[in-house]
Amino acid sequence: MIKHFLNFEWKQFFRSSYWQKSIALNILMGFLALYFMLTFLVLGISIYPILKKQFPESDPLIMVNGFLFYWFLGDLVMRFFMQKLPVLNIKPLLILPLKRSSILNYVLGKSAISFFNFLPLFAIIPFGVILIFEDYNTTTSLIWMLLMYIFTLIINFLNFIIEAKSAETELSFLPIIAIASGLFALNHFEIISISTALGNAVNAIISNPILIIIPILVLVGLYAMNYAELKKKLYVDGSLKAKADVATTTDLAWTRRFGDIAPFLQLDLKLLWRNKRPRSSLFIVVIGLFYGLAFYPNPTFQNLTPMIVFVGIFVTGIFMINFGQFIPAWDSGYYKLLMSQNIKYKQYLNSKYSLMTISAVLMFVLSIPYVYFGWKILAIHFAAMVYNIGINSHVLLYGGSFNRKKIDLTQRAAFNYQGTGAVQWIIGFPLLLIPILFFYIPYKFINFEAGVITLIVLGGIGIVFHQKIMNFITKQYLNSKHKMISAFDQNN
Amino acid sequence: MIKSTELSKKYGDVTVLNIPSLEIPKGQSFGLVGNNGAGKTTYFNLLLDLIKPTTGKVLNNEIQVNKSEDWKPFTAAFIDESFLIGYLTPEEYFYFIGELRGMNKADIDTFLSQFKEIFNDEIIGKKKYLRDLSKGNQKKAGIVAALIGNPEVVILDEPFANLDPTTQIRLKKLLKDLTVKNKTTLLVSSHDLGHVTEVCERIVVLDKGVIVKDLETSEETLKELETYFSV
């Protein structure tokens, strides 16, 4: 039986049009995986010598154990956003003559061999091997390695339980954030020192190997919990059925003042709010807003004026770039409707443009408090906003006419590259980097004001010729209309 | 009203549609039948300029559909679920389409009241998004949306599939009224010979992209079609 399951898995992976179509994307993912593996490997190899050198009096193993808490917490949070129990694929298996228990064991067992569980091994094994060479007791090292892997699996199965529970309560990622930050706070403010407790526990186990039975029991318990939880839901009206949300109707009457683009604007706002994938681009906006805080408080940064342009474009344009990149793929699910309805293409595109403009202005207004770090920042943010509205938004719309990738709106966003084609990657960098160049040249040869004015003038030109540019862009969309329709018609 | 000349569509070497000439006069209810792969949906997609013809052209009220967008104001269609916007509630969807066709909320509410029977209390006011409705109810919503704003040309691909028997009967009556009262040009395709002979005054049979029969509906039409397809 397992043979068939593995065979399906293999076919599912290699026959998905995903794999066949976007080799570039797979190479990118491959590099990312390689990067993480190397990082962990370097970590595993270097941590012992580094700790030995920095803290010659302490035992590196004990120190590492003291930090395990943070690793586990980080691992748990990361998994929550990126790892998912693949239950939906088993629907066709239900009516076949298979025992439910073997389906369940297969689904749960499969999750144990995911990339997330292999990654830590790249750090665990080198560190453990070094321990052996450094004259630690061989049993101690082996038990430590085994224990770390058991913990990895515990996190694996714990994550699915948290995911299942938060899905039931409709709170999406709030519980995990609350739990993680709660634990972190308890530990950080030394109300309960969990990291010390965990460290002591690990130390106790490696010095007394029989105690390893405790984490093994925890693991078995979690597996059983997952098993029971899944078993309850293994019906087509259970978790196999996509969840129906309760619809909330909103009027959005204020959009009326935008005239004939109002219906599209309303549609876009609903699109953003009611679908998982675009909704997360709203959350990214919040992150983007605080992005400046990572740089501005640092005094050395104040001298790197061109870098402020980068942050400015980023802060005022983060929504624009995130949303604009996938025009018109956001509407790919019902593109045929839009193309056969009584719609002028230009109106449709203008609505997207307006949304991007509004976002840029709003982000600028919200970023005004950065003036605390100097008026130059405010001036550059303003210039960046004008540049984004005049140039970047048009570039994004133009780039969209090359978009041939469907987006399934119900999929989640983190590490979901659905809809991204090579063009989207290529377009991303110039949006952020070219304005720096436009600023830097006059800044270098004349002065700061000249750089700011250059950006504003360039953006201004884009705004003045908006109608002309839109006519050109509309023509591009009309030319590629049929190609887009047929591309959006294909399922990934 | 709709005139196709030398219309053909090829994918590679395979010709999926080849219609030298077909004219559908204004106000006619026109039925398209044929087995899977006969080219029914391809033909409708060509009428709506959703795919490019390999040769020939389609004129909708003297407007060539792939040259100008001016046929859109008086043409409406429901081909498949991809004509629905999944994250809207049915009401919002109707209002959106209404707005595109120059009708305000009140107009739409009045318009929708005549479909109360067809909706059977399962569509309006249910606090559900279109993506969460059953296939049959999605179809009802799509068909009704295609009738918004009294379009002169209505194109429906397989309107009877997935509908319950009661709705099928109501829909047949509705479609018949449409051509009689409003002079709407109606194009439907169907696999159900009974339905299509009941609704349409003219029936065209497609086979592998070619017109093999073009019949004026009469008492004998259903028999004739059944004999043709039972081979």
XYZ file of C-alpha atoms in Angstrom:
723
model
C 0.000 0.000 0.000
C 2.714 2.386 1.042
C 4.277 1.736 -2.347
C 1.192 3.188 -4.076
C 1.050 6.152 -1.756
C 4.661 7.000 -2.435
C 4.083 6.575 -6.137
C 1.170 9.073 -6.027
C 3.292 11.494 -4.097
C 6.030 11.282 -6.693
C 3.604 11.808 -9.580
C 1.811 14.639 -7.847
C 5.080 16.447 -7.487
C 6.486 15.947 -10.955
C 3.273 16.151 -12.924
C 2.078 19.399 -11.439
C 2.208 22.064 -14.091
C 4.034 24.024 -11.444
C 7.056 21.848 -11.771
C 6.905 21.638 -15.514
C 6.289 25.261 -16.244
C 8.398 27.299 -13.936
C 11.829 25.837 -13.816
C 13.181 29.208 -12.782
C 10.978 29.123 -9.720
C 12.073 25.641 -8.820
C 15.683 26.641 -9.154
C 14.983 29.555 -6.837
C 13.284 27.283 -4.322
C 16.174 24.864 -4.675
C 18.642 27.620 -3.914
C 16.607 28.694 -0.942
C 16.561 25.165 0.406
C 20.284 24.863 -0.230
C 20.863 28.163 1.501
C 18.996 27.067 4.605
C 20.782 23.732 4.646
C 24.149 25.430 4.394
C 23.236 27.936 7.095
C 22.273 25.149 9.447
C 25.370 23.186 8.533
C 27.624 26.166 9.232
C 25.765 26.751 12.464
C 26.207 23.125 13.495
C 29.912 23.122 12.724
C 30.856 26.513 14.057
C 28.821 26.823 17.207
C 31.066 24.627 19.314
C 34.378 26.393 18.539
C 32.736 29.816 18.830
C 31.213 29.117 22.233
C 34.474 27.524 23.418
C 36.405 30.623 22.400
C 33.969 33.194 23.768
C 33.179 31.417 27.027
C 36.135 29.183 27.846
C 34.838 28.440 31.342
C 31.419 27.118 30.363
C 30.465 23.859 28.768
C 29.243 24.555 25.181
C 26.727 21.707 25.344
C 25.109 23.122 28.482
C 25.025 26.585 26.867
C 23.409 25.273 23.695
C 20.823 23.469 25.775
C 20.044 26.743 27.516
C 19.186 28.310 24.162
C 17.060 25.453 22.857
C 13.891 27.187 24.001
C 14.345 29.991 21.464
C 15.098 27.547 18.692
C 11.982 25.520 19.403
C 9.806 28.582 19.699
C 11.087 29.974 16.400
C 10.668 26.596 14.750
C 7.087 26.342 15.951
C 6.120 29.784 14.683
C 7.801 29.243 11.333
C 6.105 25.918 10.822
C 2.737 27.382 11.641
C 3.008 29.728 8.691
C 4.647 27.398 6.225
C 3.764 23.796 6.970
C 0.342 22.339 6.458
C -1.072 18.875 6.980
C -2.021 17.786 3.452
C -5.422 16.323 4.226
C -7.320 17.493 1.171
C -5.517 15.099 -1.130
C -6.964 12.055 0.539
C -10.573 12.559 -0.464
C -10.379 10.183 -3.450
C -8.883 7.489 -1.214
C -11.812 7.403 1.180
C -14.123 5.147 -0.816
C -11.370 2.823 -1.970
C -10.937 -0.417 -0.063
C -8.333 0.954 2.315
C -8.348 0.932 6.082
C -8.878 4.380 7.514
C -6.036 3.758 9.906
C -3.547 3.225 7.083
C -4.647 6.447 5.383
C -4.212 8.324 8.649
C -0.838 6.800 9.401
C 0.251 7.638 5.894
C -0.760 11.299 6.162
C 0.857 11.718 9.570
C 3.905 9.671 8.661
C 4.405 11.698 5.544
C 4.549 14.894 7.546
C 7.427 13.405 9.548
C 9.624 13.275 6.473
C 9.010 16.877 5.439
C 11.875 19.248 4.706
C 11.221 21.056 7.981
C 12.198 17.958 9.914
C 15.336 17.325 7.906
C 16.653 20.836 8.144
C 17.537 20.755 11.874
C 19.546 17.569 11.281
C 22.046 19.651 9.341
C 22.869 21.450 12.566
C 22.234 18.635 15.024
C 24.478 16.000 13.463
C 27.635 18.121 12.970
C 27.328 19.457 16.499
C 26.831 15.957 17.890
C 29.791 14.586 15.936
C 31.983 17.427 17.183
C 30.913 16.555 20.717
C 32.168 13.009 20.203
C 35.498 14.266 18.890
C 35.781 16.673 21.789
C 35.852 13.742 24.184
C 32.321 13.876 25.361
C 30.832 10.564 26.298
C 29.730 8.924 23.033
C 26.423 7.807 24.533
C 25.768 11.342 25.764
C 26.298 12.739 22.250
C 24.161 10.114 20.588
C 21.388 10.570 23.130
C 21.577 14.326 22.601
C 21.221 13.949 18.830
C 18.347 11.530 19.219
C 16.679 13.829 21.719
C 16.945 16.820 19.387
C 15.321 14.845 16.599
C 12.539 13.737 18.918
C 11.976 17.376 19.840
C 11.827 18.296 16.156
C 9.110 15.707 15.621
C 7.287 16.871 18.747
C 7.214 20.391 17.300
C 6.049 18.933 14.007
C 3.012 17.274 15.530
C 2.364 20.007 18.071
C 2.093 22.459 15.187
C -0.684 20.467 13.510
C -2.688 20.440 16.719
C -2.289 24.197 17.108
C -3.249 24.666 13.453
C -6.339 22.518 13.825
C -7.421 24.332 16.976
C -6.903 27.797 15.546
C -8.767 26.833 12.380
C -11.747 25.843 14.523
C -11.775 29.141 16.372
C -11.541 31.283 13.224
C -8.751 33.333 14.768
C -6.193 32.278 12.135
C -2.726 33.146 13.351
C -3.626 35.078 16.507
C -3.348 32.078 18.881
C 0.134 31.104 17.762
C 1.373 34.681 18.003
C -0.231 35.002 21.457
C 1.228 31.709 22.685
C 4.672 32.383 21.268
C 4.931 35.946 22.511
C 3.444 34.910 25.875
C 6.058 32.211 26.349
C 8.762 34.532 25.140
C 7.658 37.273 27.541
C 7.421 34.904 30.520
C 10.925 33.781 29.776
C 12.392 37.138 28.863
C 11.139 38.924 31.972
C 12.174 35.918 34.040
C 8.729 35.321 35.460
C 9.187 31.671 34.641
C 12.544 30.813 33.182
C 11.445 28.289 30.603
C 14.740 28.286 28.750
C 16.603 27.319 31.950
C 14.006 24.689 32.779
C 14.216 23.202 29.309
C 18.016 23.324 29.432
C 18.029 21.531 32.777
C 15.640 18.925 31.487
C 17.848 18.217 28.476
C 20.903 18.073 30.701
C 19.152 15.624 33.001
C 18.180 13.384 30.083
C 21.625 13.215 28.542
C 23.184 12.368 31.879
C 20.524 9.824 32.638
C 19.548 8.286 29.244
C 16.639 6.290 30.631
C 14.730 9.577 30.999
C 14.531 9.863 27.199
C 11.418 7.766 27.600
C 9.595 10.944 28.698
C 9.958 12.924 25.420
C 9.247 9.719 23.497
C 6.004 9.348 25.419
C 5.168 12.988 24.686
C 5.791 12.353 20.992
C 3.623 9.237 20.982
C 0.930 11.153 22.858
C 0.962 13.970 20.314
C 0.837 11.506 17.452
C -2.160 9.831 19.061
C -3.853 13.193 19.540
C -3.326 14.075 15.899
C -4.584 10.657 14.908
C -7.746 11.020 16.971
C -8.298 14.571 15.768
C -7.920 13.576 12.128
C -10.046 10.492 12.487
C -12.969 12.600 13.618
C -12.578 14.754 10.554
C -12.041 12.107 7.926
C -15.479 12.659 6.462
C -16.332 14.769 3.489
C -18.331 17.103 5.694
C -15.414 17.374 8.120
C -12.038 18.901 7.397
C -12.033 17.524 3.882
C -14.672 20.028 2.995
C -13.475 23.509 2.320
C -14.760 25.798 5.026
C -17.636 28.106 4.190
C -17.182 31.573 5.634
C -20.103 33.567 6.894
C -20.495 36.361 4.422
C -20.382 39.901 5.669
C -21.982 42.347 3.352
C -20.558 45.824 3.190
C -21.791 48.793 1.340
C -18.567 50.762 0.826
C -20.688 53.734 -0.119
C -17.719 56.096 0.232
C -16.199 54.653 -2.940
C -18.997 56.341 -4.897
C -17.064 59.585 -5.022
C -14.553 57.931 -7.352
C -17.162 57.943 -10.104
C -17.213 55.286 -12.782
C -14.359 53.274 -11.308
C -16.319 52.812 -8.054
C -17.654 49.306 -8.796
C -14.161 48.050 -9.518
C -12.744 49.746 -6.466
C -15.366 48.035 -4.337
C -14.534 44.757 -5.985
C -10.827 45.199 -5.287
C -11.411 46.080 -1.646
C -13.563 42.995 -1.199
C -10.948 40.970 -3.019
C -8.306 42.166 -0.588
C -10.327 41.552 2.496
C -12.101 38.313 1.742
C -9.354 36.131 0.329
C -6.413 34.648 2.170
C -3.706 35.400 -0.301
C -4.380 39.101 -0.933
C -5.325 39.658 2.698
C -1.812 38.816 3.713
C -0.546 41.600 1.465
C -2.452 43.906 3.819
C -0.540 42.503 6.773
C 2.728 42.962 4.940
C 1.832 46.654 4.768
C 2.018 46.841 8.555
C 5.442 45.234 8.496
C 6.494 47.638 5.754
C 5.427 50.620 7.808
C 7.773 49.657 10.626
C 10.561 48.805 8.229
C 12.062 52.246 8.710
C 12.546 51.573 12.407
C 15.102 48.939 11.472
C 17.320 51.619 9.934
C 16.566 55.140 11.094
C 17.420 54.850 14.809
C 20.906 53.692 13.822
C 23.182 56.802 13.732
C 25.529 55.376 11.095
C 22.572 55.126 8.751
C 22.011 58.882 8.819
C 25.047 59.343 6.571
C 23.805 56.845 4.000
C 21.287 59.235 2.444
C 20.659 57.168 -0.737
C 19.566 54.327 1.479
C 16.767 56.516 2.803
C 15.416 56.556 -0.771
C 15.311 52.776 -0.685
C 13.408 52.759 2.596
C 11.154 55.561 1.346
C 10.218 53.735 -1.850
C 9.722 50.601 0.177
C 7.559 52.141 2.885
C 5.318 54.178 0.574
C 5.258 51.499 -2.119
C 5.039 48.212 -0.283
C 1.353 47.720 -0.922
C 1.738 48.927 -4.482
C 4.497 46.444 -5.218
C 2.782 43.593 -3.444
C -0.588 44.167 -5.041
C 0.505 45.630 -8.354
C 2.797 42.746 -9.203
C -0.183 40.444 -9.582
C -2.439 42.632 -11.674
C -4.451 41.246 -13.389
C -3.847 37.759 -11.968
C -5.890 38.643 -8.885
C -8.919 38.556 -11.141
C -7.779 35.457 -13.008
C -10.555 33.304 -11.524
C -13.253 35.333 -13.280
C -11.276 36.989 -16.037
C -13.612 35.663 -18.723
C -16.489 37.440 -17.032
C -14.646 40.743 -16.986
C -13.699 40.329 -20.623
C -17.223 39.660 -21.819
C -19.026 42.109 -19.566
C -19.813 45.672 -20.348
C -16.436 46.952 -19.180
C -13.934 49.229 -20.739
C -10.451 47.907 -20.136
C -9.177 51.357 -19.298
C -11.692 51.784 -16.483
C -10.646 48.497 -15.007
C -6.980 49.439 -15.097
C -7.660 52.926 -13.785
C -9.323 51.439 -10.745
C -6.185 49.430 -10.013
C -4.119 52.563 -10.485
C -6.309 54.519 -8.084
C -5.994 51.843 -5.444
C -2.224 51.935 -5.718
C -2.189 55.744 -5.577
C -4.405 55.818 -2.507
C -2.162 53.293 -0.793
C 0.970 55.329 -1.537
C -0.565 58.524 -0.147
C -1.862 56.700 2.899
C 1.471 55.058 3.591
C 3.213 58.416 3.294
C 0.810 60.010 5.771
C 1.303 57.128 8.185
C 5.073 57.395 7.826
C 5.141 61.106 8.757
C 6.177 60.309 12.366
C 9.578 59.303 10.980
C 10.238 63.045 10.825
C 11.443 62.477 14.385
C 14.641 61.102 12.853
C 15.181 64.208 10.714
C 13.351 66.350 8.156
C 15.415 64.815 5.334
C 13.610 61.554 5.856
C 10.247 63.218 5.476
C 11.369 65.034 2.317
C 12.643 61.810 0.783
C 9.511 59.903 1.757
C 7.435 62.556 0.019
C 9.578 62.375 -3.117
C 9.424 58.591 -3.013
C 5.634 58.734 -2.808
C 5.428 60.990 -5.872
C 7.849 58.736 -7.731
C 5.851 55.658 -6.803
C 2.606 57.214 -8.000
C 4.049 58.629 -11.213
C 6.489 55.943 -12.318
C 6.364 52.698 -10.363
C 2.597 52.266 -10.524
C 2.643 52.589 -14.316
C 5.582 50.219 -14.580
C 3.694 47.683 -12.490
C 0.570 47.968 -14.616
C 2.650 47.605 -17.749
C 4.389 44.557 -16.306
C 0.992 43.062 -15.551
C 0.210 42.827 -19.256
C 2.849 40.079 -19.375
C 1.224 38.209 -16.513
C 0.267 34.679 -17.502
C -0.040 32.996 -14.140
C -3.307 32.195 -12.459
C -3.689 32.852 -8.750
C -5.880 30.709 -6.583
C -7.182 33.257 -4.131
C -7.878 30.813 -1.339
C -4.288 29.691 -0.879
C -2.201 31.237 1.851
C 0.638 33.555 1.021
C 3.846 32.851 2.894
C 6.233 31.074 0.545
C 3.462 30.648 -1.969
C 4.924 31.679 -5.281
C 1.796 30.892 -7.212
C 1.289 33.516 -9.827
C 4.871 34.659 -9.803
C 6.610 34.415 -13.109
C 10.092 35.439 -14.081
C 8.776 38.837 -15.179
C 7.523 39.591 -11.684
C 10.944 38.912 -10.237
C 12.690 41.018 -12.806
C 10.263 43.876 -12.297
C 10.688 43.899 -8.514
C 14.281 45.035 -8.353
C 14.283 48.033 -10.700
C 11.263 49.397 -8.834
C 13.381 49.709 -5.722
C 16.834 50.296 -7.175
C 16.377 52.697 -10.092
C 14.967 55.536 -7.955
C 18.089 55.290 -5.794
C 20.157 55.877 -8.897
C 17.965 58.809 -9.976
C 18.465 60.312 -6.557
C 22.114 59.499 -6.161
C 23.457 61.161 -9.316
C 22.129 64.697 -8.623
C 22.762 64.200 -4.908
C 26.379 63.358 -5.547
C 27.062 66.096 -8.087
C 24.791 68.901 -6.868
C 23.183 68.493 -3.453
C 20.491 66.787 -1.413
C 17.691 69.075 -2.614
C 18.520 68.376 -6.257
C 18.143 64.645 -5.636
C 14.758 65.086 -4.000
C 13.561 67.424 -6.745
C 14.684 64.982 -9.452
C 12.508 62.258 -7.968
C 9.530 64.595 -7.602
C 9.886 65.886 -11.165
C 10.139 62.365 -12.592
C 7.070 61.289 -10.649
C 5.304 64.494 -11.687
C 5.945 63.776 -15.361
C 4.340 60.358 -14.910
C 1.317 61.916 -13.237
C 0.912 64.616 -15.911
C 1.039 62.077 -18.741
C -1.102 59.572 -16.845
C -3.864 59.472 -19.492
C -1.418 58.973 -22.359
C 0.467 56.269 -20.500
C -2.773 54.504 -19.603
C -3.853 54.481 -23.243
C -0.589 52.809 -24.141
C -0.881 50.271 -21.317
C -4.494 49.507 -22.218
C -3.368 48.717 -25.749
C -0.813 46.264 -24.377
C -3.507 44.519 -22.350
C -5.851 44.329 -25.320
C -3.093 42.776 -27.399
C -2.433 40.033 -24.891
C -6.079 39.523 -23.942
C -6.541 36.086 -25.510
C -3.244 34.779 -24.224
C -4.192 35.865 -20.720
C -7.642 34.292 -20.905
C -6.272 30.952 -22.003
C -3.471 31.067 -19.419
C -5.839 31.943 -16.582
C -8.100 29.124 -17.684
C -5.463 26.522 -16.879
C -5.295 25.191 -13.385
C -1.980 24.851 -11.685
C -28.141 39.644 -35.371
C -25.174 37.275 -35.214
C -23.339 36.430 -38.367
C -20.290 34.217 -38.618
C -18.428 33.865 -41.882
C -15.641 31.437 -42.736
C -15.200 30.932 -39.003
C -12.672 28.299 -37.982
C -10.527 27.465 -34.992
C -7.495 25.200 -35.076
C -5.278 24.004 -32.278
C -2.126 22.809 -33.989
C -3.316 20.518 -36.764
C -6.649 19.771 -35.153
C -9.613 21.733 -36.448
C -12.084 22.070 -33.594
C -14.531 24.304 -35.397
C -15.218 25.068 -39.022
C -18.356 27.034 -39.878
C -18.402 28.491 -43.402
C -21.523 30.537 -42.714
C -24.089 30.796 -39.945
C -26.593 33.557 -39.388
C -28.850 33.939 -36.367
C -31.591 36.528 -36.888
C -32.719 38.908 -34.149
C -35.174 37.443 -31.668
C -34.467 33.844 -32.572
C -34.020 31.211 -29.903
C -31.152 29.166 -31.186
C -30.115 25.775 -29.836
C -26.752 24.109 -30.280
C -26.425 20.369 -29.704
C -23.630 17.911 -30.195
C -21.543 15.358 -28.375
C -18.531 16.217 -26.261
C -15.871 17.896 -28.350
C -18.337 18.998 -31.036
C -17.259 22.636 -30.677
C -20.247 24.163 -28.892
C -18.292 25.989 -26.207
C -15.618 26.934 -28.724
C -18.270 28.611 -30.838
C -19.646 30.543 -27.860
C -16.153 31.565 -26.812
C -15.563 32.894 -30.307
C -18.785 34.899 -30.181
C -17.579 36.486 -26.949
C -14.057 37.118 -28.244
C -12.615 34.962 -25.490
C -10.555 33.046 -28.024
C -9.118 34.191 -31.320
C -10.514 32.680 -34.513
C -7.968 31.048 -36.813
C -9.877 32.341 -39.809
C -13.071 34.273 -40.400
C -15.009 36.673 -38.272
C -18.075 37.069 -36.101
C -20.387 40.030 -36.469
C -22.690 40.805 -33.573
C -25.215 43.413 -34.689
C -22.803 44.430 -37.474
C -19.957 44.877 -34.991
C -16.952 42.616 -35.495
C -16.357 41.222 -32.037
C -12.575 41.031 -32.139
C -12.196 44.523 -33.572
C -14.400 46.589 -31.300
C -15.771 46.251 -27.787
C -19.071 47.907 -28.660
C -21.010 44.623 -28.681
C -20.534 44.255 -24.954
C -23.298 46.615 -23.793
C -26.056 44.516 -25.399
C -24.554 41.026 -25.015
C -24.525 38.857 -21.910
C -23.377 35.317 -21.286
C -22.921 32.594 -18.746
C -20.497 29.934 -19.946
C -19.181 28.358 -16.738
C -18.394 29.051 -13.082
C -15.458 31.213 -14.053
C -18.070 33.863 -14.828
C -18.817 34.111 -11.130
C -16.782 36.125 -8.638
C -16.397 33.639 -5.808
C -15.754 36.018 -2.954
C -18.902 38.070 -3.474
C -22.308 37.246 -2.093
C -24.930 36.661 -4.805
C -26.497 40.069 -4.071
C -23.183 41.863 -4.385
C -22.536 40.035 -7.624
C -25.904 41.088 -9.052
C -25.325 44.687 -7.951
C -21.876 44.648 -9.547
C -23.186 43.350 -12.877
C -26.109 45.752 -12.581
C -23.750 48.654 -12.147
C -21.834 47.645 -15.256
C -25.130 47.644 -17.120
C -26.324 50.942 -15.729
C -28.811 49.724 -13.159
C -28.815 50.860 -9.552
C -29.523 48.825 -6.469
C -33.253 49.486 -6.461
C -33.521 48.474 -10.132
C -31.708 45.241 -9.364
C -33.901 44.498 -6.353
C -37.003 44.876 -8.514
C -35.408 42.798 -11.229
C -34.501 40.030 -8.781
C -37.979 39.844 -7.285
C -39.268 38.088 -10.436
C -36.807 35.216 -9.804
C -38.020 34.527 -6.297
C -39.396 31.147 -7.346
C -36.234 30.047 -9.113
C -34.045 31.143 -6.211
C -36.171 29.118 -3.818
C -34.850 31.072 -0.786
C -31.411 29.559 -1.231
C -29.576 32.417 -2.849
C -30.691 35.806 -1.595
C -30.017 36.832 1.996
C -28.165 33.661 2.929
C -24.905 35.275 4.084
C -22.930 32.971 1.853
C -20.283 33.723 -0.737
C -20.835 32.460 -4.270
C -17.852 30.111 -3.945
C -19.643 28.315 -1.100
C -22.946 27.754 -2.932
C -23.780 24.394 -4.472
C -23.151 23.916 -8.190
C -26.847 24.210 -9.007
C -27.279 27.432 -7.079
C -24.141 28.878 -8.640
C -25.627 28.133 -12.023
C -28.904 29.846 -11.126
C -27.032 32.938 -9.984
C -24.948 32.982 -13.161
C -27.936 32.608 -15.477
C -29.933 35.303 -13.701
C -26.920 37.632 -13.791
C -26.719 37.118 -17.551
C -30.280 38.447 -17.871
C -29.582 41.677 -15.997
C -30.198 44.828 -17.993
C -32.280 43.255 -20.773
C -29.412 42.338 -23.085
C -30.355 41.839 -26.738
C -28.167 38.758 -27.025
C -27.992 36.116 -24.287
C -25.577 33.200 -24.556
C -25.951 30.293 -22.139
C -23.741 27.208 -22.257
C -25.499 24.149 -20.856
C -27.995 26.113 -18.767
C -29.931 23.015 -17.702
C -27.023 20.962 -16.403
C -26.836 20.706 -12.598
C -30.307 22.200 -12.096
C -33.048 20.451 -10.173
C -36.163 19.351 -12.130
C -38.368 22.161 -10.803
C -35.858 24.785 -11.815
C -35.357 23.199 -15.231
C -39.060 23.578 -15.920
C -39.143 27.156 -14.638
C -36.043 28.053 -16.613
C -37.565 26.709 -19.834
C -40.601 28.920 -19.358
C -38.408 31.898 -18.540
C -36.259 31.456 -21.636
C -39.300 31.052 -23.895
C -40.806 34.249 -22.498
C -37.540 36.026 -23.081
C -37.607 35.602 -26.854
C -41.336 36.195 -27.139
C -41.694 39.264 -24.912
C -38.320 40.977 -25.163
C -37.242 39.950 -28.665
C -34.033 38.690 -27.117
C -31.719 36.650 -29.313
C -31.073 33.555 -27.245
C -28.266 31.067 -27.809
C -28.203 27.918 -25.693
C -26.344 24.676 -25.891
C -27.491 21.495 -24.244
C -27.005 17.767 -24.039
C -30.669 17.323 -23.237
C -32.502 17.025 -26.526
C -35.894 17.333 -24.875
C -35.118 20.675 -23.249
C -33.518 22.195 -26.277
C -36.355 21.251 -28.644
C -38.815 22.695 -26.167
C -37.037 26.039 -25.835
C -35.531 26.652 -29.250
C -37.193 27.391 -32.568
C -34.049 26.428 -34.450
C -31.565 23.698 -33.658
C -28.121 23.222 -35.109
C -26.234 19.967 -34.642
C -22.463 20.142 -34.520
C -20.177 17.172 -34.982
C -16.413 17.560 -34.676
C -16.683 21.245 -35.406
C -18.888 20.964 -38.481
C -22.602 21.763 -38.846
C -24.355 18.519 -39.769
C -27.972 19.551 -39.275
C -29.818 22.856 -39.202
C -33.447 22.291 -38.232
C -36.546 24.388 -37.795
C -38.137 22.951 -34.651
C -41.314 21.030 -35.308
C -43.210 18.043 -33.924
C -40.750 15.619 -35.490
C -37.536 17.364 -34.478
C -37.049 15.519 -31.212
C -37.524 12.165 -32.985
C -35.116 13.154 -35.709
C -32.459 14.228 -33.230
C -32.873 11.076 -31.183
C -32.425 8.949 -34.290
C -29.365 10.926 -35.277
C -27.669 10.576 -31.902
C -28.644 6.972 -31.264
C -26.307 5.732 -34.004
